PDB file of C-alpha atoms in Angstrom:
ATOM      1  CA  MET A 110     -12.528-115.645  53.270  1.00 78.00           C
ATOM      2  CA  GLN A 111     -11.575-114.570  56.836  1.00 88.00           C
ATOM      3  CA  PRO A 112     -10.805-110.887  57.165  1.00 87.00           C
ATOM      4  CA  THR A 113      -7.303-111.466  58.529  1.00 91.00           C
ATOM      5  CA  ARG A 114      -6.399-113.740  55.619  1.00 91.00           C
ATOM      6  CA  ARG A 115      -7.928-111.266  53.163  1.00 92.00           C
ATOM      7  CA  ALA A 116      -5.875-108.290  54.685  1.00 94.00           C
ATOM      8  CA  ARG A 117      -2.675-110.408  54.429  1.00 94.00           C
ATOM      9  CA  LEU A 118      -3.388-111.299  50.860  1.00 94.00           C
ATOM     10  CA  GLN A 119      -4.109-107.797  50.031  1.00 95.00           C
ATOM     11  CA  ALA A 120      -0.796-106.591  51.505  1.00 96.00           C
ATOM     12  CA  VAL A 121       1.098-109.450  49.670  1.00 95.00           C
ATOM     13  CA  ILE A 122      -0.460-108.565  46.321  1.00 96.00           C
ATOM     14  CA  GLN A 123       0.277-104.812  46.788  1.00 96.00           C
ATOM     15  CA  GLU A 124       3.835-105.480  47.562  1.00 96.00           C
ATOM     16  CA  GLU A 125       4.500-108.026  44.704  1.00 96.00           C
ATOM     17  CA  LEU A 126       2.561-105.931  42.192  1.00 96.00           C
ATOM     18  CA  SER A 127       4.687-102.854  43.104  1.00 95.00           C
ATOM     19  CA  LEU A 128       7.766-104.900  42.462  1.00 95.00           C
ATOM     20  CA  LEU A 129       6.520-106.438  39.231  1.00 95.00           C
ATOM     21  CA  ILE A 130       5.446-103.130  37.789  1.00 94.00           C
ATOM     22  CA  LYS A 131       8.795-101.366  38.691  1.00 93.00           C
ATOM     23  CA  ARG A 132      10.983-104.274  37.556  1.00 93.00           C
ATOM     24  CA  GLU A 133       9.159-106.319  34.800  1.00 92.00           C
ATOM     25  CA  LEU A 134       6.670-103.987  33.037  1.00 92.00           C
ATOM     26  CA  LYS A 135       8.105-102.265  29.990  1.00 91.00           C
ATOM     27  CA  ASP A 136       5.041-100.434  28.760  1.00 91.00           C
ATOM     28  CA  PRO A 137       5.868 -96.756  27.930  1.00 92.00           C
ATOM     29  CA  ARG A 138       2.289 -95.855  28.916  1.00 93.00           C
ATOM     30  CA  VAL A 139       2.978 -96.760  32.568  1.00 92.00           C
ATOM     31  CA  PRO A 140       5.110 -94.088  34.323  1.00 92.00           C
ATOM     32  CA  SER A 141       6.402 -94.536  37.783  1.00 91.00           C
ATOM     33  CA  LEU A 142       3.545 -95.117  40.204  1.00 92.00           C
ATOM     34  CA  THR A 143       2.563 -96.119  43.709  1.00 91.00           C
ATOM     35  CA  ILE A 144       0.063 -98.747  44.434  1.00 94.00           C
ATOM     36  CA  THR A 145      -1.796 -97.143  47.364  1.00 93.00           C
ATOM     37  CA  ALA A 146      -4.246 -99.949  48.173  1.00 94.00           C
ATOM     38  CA  VAL A 147      -5.623-103.331  47.058  1.00 96.00           C
ATOM     39  CA  GLU A 148      -9.014-104.347  47.749  1.00 96.00           C
ATOM     40  CA  LEU A 149     -10.165-107.981  47.417  1.00 95.00           C
ATOM     41  CA  SER A 150     -13.786-109.054  46.916  1.00 94.00           C
ATOM     42  CA  HIS A 151     -15.166-111.452  49.584  1.00 92.00           C
ATOM     43  CA  ASP A 152     -14.414-114.517  47.524  1.00 91.00           C
ATOM     44  CA  ALA A 153     -10.952-113.074  46.478  1.00 90.00           C
ATOM     45  CA  GLY A 154     -11.867-113.448  42.792  1.00 93.00           C
ATOM     46  CA  GLN A 155     -11.565-109.819  42.031  1.00 96.00           C
ATOM     47  CA  ALA A 156      -8.782-107.433  43.208  1.00 96.00           C
ATOM     48  CA  THR A 157      -9.182-103.618  42.739  1.00 97.00           C
ATOM     49  CA  VAL A 158      -5.854-101.995  42.673  1.00 97.00           C
ATOM     50  CA  PHE A 159      -5.712 -98.258  43.484  1.00 96.00           C
ATOM     51  CA  ILE A 160      -2.671 -96.341  42.018  1.00 94.00           C
ATOM     52  CA  THR A 161      -1.356 -92.793  42.004  1.00 90.00           C
ATOM     53  CA  ILE A 162       1.296 -91.527  39.652  1.00 88.00           C
ATOM     54  CA  LEU A 163       4.552 -90.434  41.438  1.00 80.00           C
ATOM     55  CA  GLY A 164       5.476 -86.760  41.166  1.00 72.00           C
ATOM     56  CA  SER A 165       2.072 -85.639  40.396  1.00 61.00           C
ATOM     57  CA  GLY A 166       1.027 -84.765  43.846  1.00 57.00           C
ATOM     58  CA  GLY A 167      -2.452 -85.982  43.157  1.00 57.00           C
ATOM     59  CA  ASP A 168      -2.768 -83.640  40.083  1.00 61.00           C
ATOM     60  CA  ALA A 169      -1.710 -85.846  37.189  1.00 66.00           C
ATOM     61  CA  PRO A 170      -3.324 -84.909  33.869  1.00 82.00           C
ATOM     62  CA  ALA A 171      -6.422 -86.825  32.960  1.00 83.00           C
ATOM     63  CA  ASN A 172      -4.887 -88.098  29.790  1.00 88.00           C
ATOM     64  CA  GLU A 173      -1.820 -89.312  31.517  1.00 91.00           C
ATOM     65  CA  ILE A 174      -3.958 -91.230  34.058  1.00 91.00           C
ATOM     66  CA  ARG A 175      -6.102 -92.680  31.267  1.00 93.00           C
ATOM     67  CA  GLU A 176      -3.067 -93.846  29.413  1.00 95.00           C
ATOM     68  CA  CYS A 177      -1.487 -95.417  32.453  1.00 94.00           C
ATOM     69  CA  LEU A 178      -4.728 -97.239  33.369  1.00 95.00           C
ATOM     70  CA  THR A 179      -5.020 -98.604  29.825  1.00 96.00           C
ATOM     71  CA  GLY A 180      -1.391 -99.724  29.899  1.00 96.00           C
ATOM     72  CA  LEU A 181      -2.006-101.562  33.212  1.00 96.00           C
ATOM     73  CA  ALA A 182      -5.290-103.004  31.896  1.00 96.00           C
ATOM     74  CA  SER A 183      -3.465-104.486  28.911  1.00 96.00           C
ATOM     75  CA  ALA A 184      -0.751-105.887  31.110  1.00 96.00           C
ATOM     76  CA  SER A 185      -3.108-107.274  33.672  1.00 96.00           C
ATOM     77  CA  GLY A 186      -2.903-110.847  32.244  1.00 95.00           C
ATOM     78  CA  PHE A 187       1.007-110.775  32.473  1.00 96.00           C
ATOM     79  CA  LEU A 188       0.925-109.279  35.925  1.00 96.00           C
ATOM     80  CA  ARG A 189      -1.621-111.969  37.066  1.00 95.00           C
ATOM     81  CA  ARG A 190       0.610-114.631  35.624  1.00 95.00           C
ATOM     82  CA  GLN A 191       3.695-113.333  37.386  1.00 95.00           C
ATOM     83  CA  LEU A 192       1.640-112.829  40.511  1.00 95.00           C
ATOM     84  CA  GLY A 193       0.709-116.407  40.370  1.00 93.00           C
ATOM     85  CA  GLN A 194       4.298-117.600  40.418  1.00 93.00           C
ATOM     86  CA  VAL A 195       4.931-115.769  43.724  1.00 91.00           C
ATOM     87  CA  VAL A 196       1.590-115.907  45.647  1.00 90.00           C
ATOM     88  CA  ASN A 197       0.719-119.417  46.801  1.00 86.00           C
ATOM     89  CA  THR A 198      -3.015-119.501  46.413  1.00 88.00           C
ATOM     90  CA  ARG A 199      -5.282-121.609  44.456  1.00 88.00           C
ATOM     91  CA  TRP A 200      -6.775-118.852  42.280  1.00 91.00           C
ATOM     92  CA  ILE A 201      -5.208-115.551  41.436  1.00 94.00           C
ATOM     93  CA  PRO A 202      -7.806-112.723  41.455  1.00 95.00           C
ATOM     94  CA  VAL A 203      -8.663-110.747  38.316  1.00 96.00           C
ATOM     95  CA  LEU A 204      -6.967-107.379  38.505  1.00 97.00           C
ATOM     96  CA  THR A 205      -8.776-104.104  38.073  1.00 97.00           C
ATOM     97  CA  PHE A 206      -6.860-100.794  38.165  1.00 97.00           C
ATOM     98  CA  LYS A 207      -8.278 -97.522  39.311  1.00 96.00           C
ATOM     99  CA  GLU A 208      -7.001 -94.118  40.151  1.00 92.00           C
ATOM    100  CA  ASP A 209      -6.753 -93.273  43.936  1.00 88.00           C
ATOM    101  CA  LYS A 210      -8.257 -89.837  44.252  1.00 84.00           C
ATOM    102  CA  GLY A 211      -7.716 -89.670  48.043  1.00 81.00           C
ATOM    103  CA  PHE A 212      -4.711 -87.376  48.052  1.00 75.00           C
ATOM    104  CA  ALA A 213      -6.307 -84.992  45.574  1.00 77.00           C
ATOM    105  CA  ASN A 214      -9.339 -84.844  47.713  1.00 81.00           C
ATOM    106  CA  VAL A 215      -7.344 -84.149  50.864  1.00 82.00           C
ATOM    107  CA  MET A 216      -5.597 -81.318  49.098  1.00 82.00           C
ATOM    108  CA  ARG A 217      -8.757 -79.944  47.742  1.00 86.00           C
ATOM    109  CA  ILE A 218     -10.369 -79.951  51.267  1.00 91.00           C
ATOM    110  CA  HIS A 219      -7.211 -78.360  52.647  1.00 89.00           C
ATOM    111  CA  GLU A 220      -7.400 -75.495  50.222  1.00 90.00           C
ATOM    112  CA  LEU A 221     -11.128 -74.997  50.984  1.00 91.00           C
ATOM    113  CA  LEU A 222     -10.613 -74.847  54.636  1.00 92.00           C
ATOM    114  CA  LYS A 223      -7.671 -72.341  54.087  1.00 91.00           C
ATOM    115  CA  LYS A 224      -9.993 -70.091  52.048  1.00 90.00           C
ATOM    116  CA  ILE A 225     -12.591 -70.261  54.787  1.00 90.00           C
ATOM    117  CA  SER A 226     -10.135 -69.313  57.577  1.00 89.00           C
ATOM    118  CA  ASP A 227      -8.707 -66.490  55.417  1.00 87.00           C
ATOM    119  CA  THR A 228     -12.160 -64.908  54.920  1.00 82.00           C
ATOM    120  CA  THR A 229     -13.023 -64.871  58.623  1.00 70.00           C
TER     121      THR A 229
END
């Protein structure tokens, strides 16, 4: 798949999944969350969806994240089916959900740099 087509498809999947999770998903294990990125494999058969829980500031408890990922994994078939009604492609990729640790890493590095600057 061409890189520009893959990037467009990633953006569409990210937007539509955000709307589907907010409006259609009724699983109590899934709190308000943000989809930060979607990465498609080269053949567009697998989509890795990176999430972060809203209001946690990157520091959501591990059990809350685990429950959220379990809830999303159990709803992946439903989300994939709903995504197939909106996205006009021949195949809808298999959805895999992972926690996005980017913000937490940025905050950790910021704190370390602050400690270093305070000691000097």
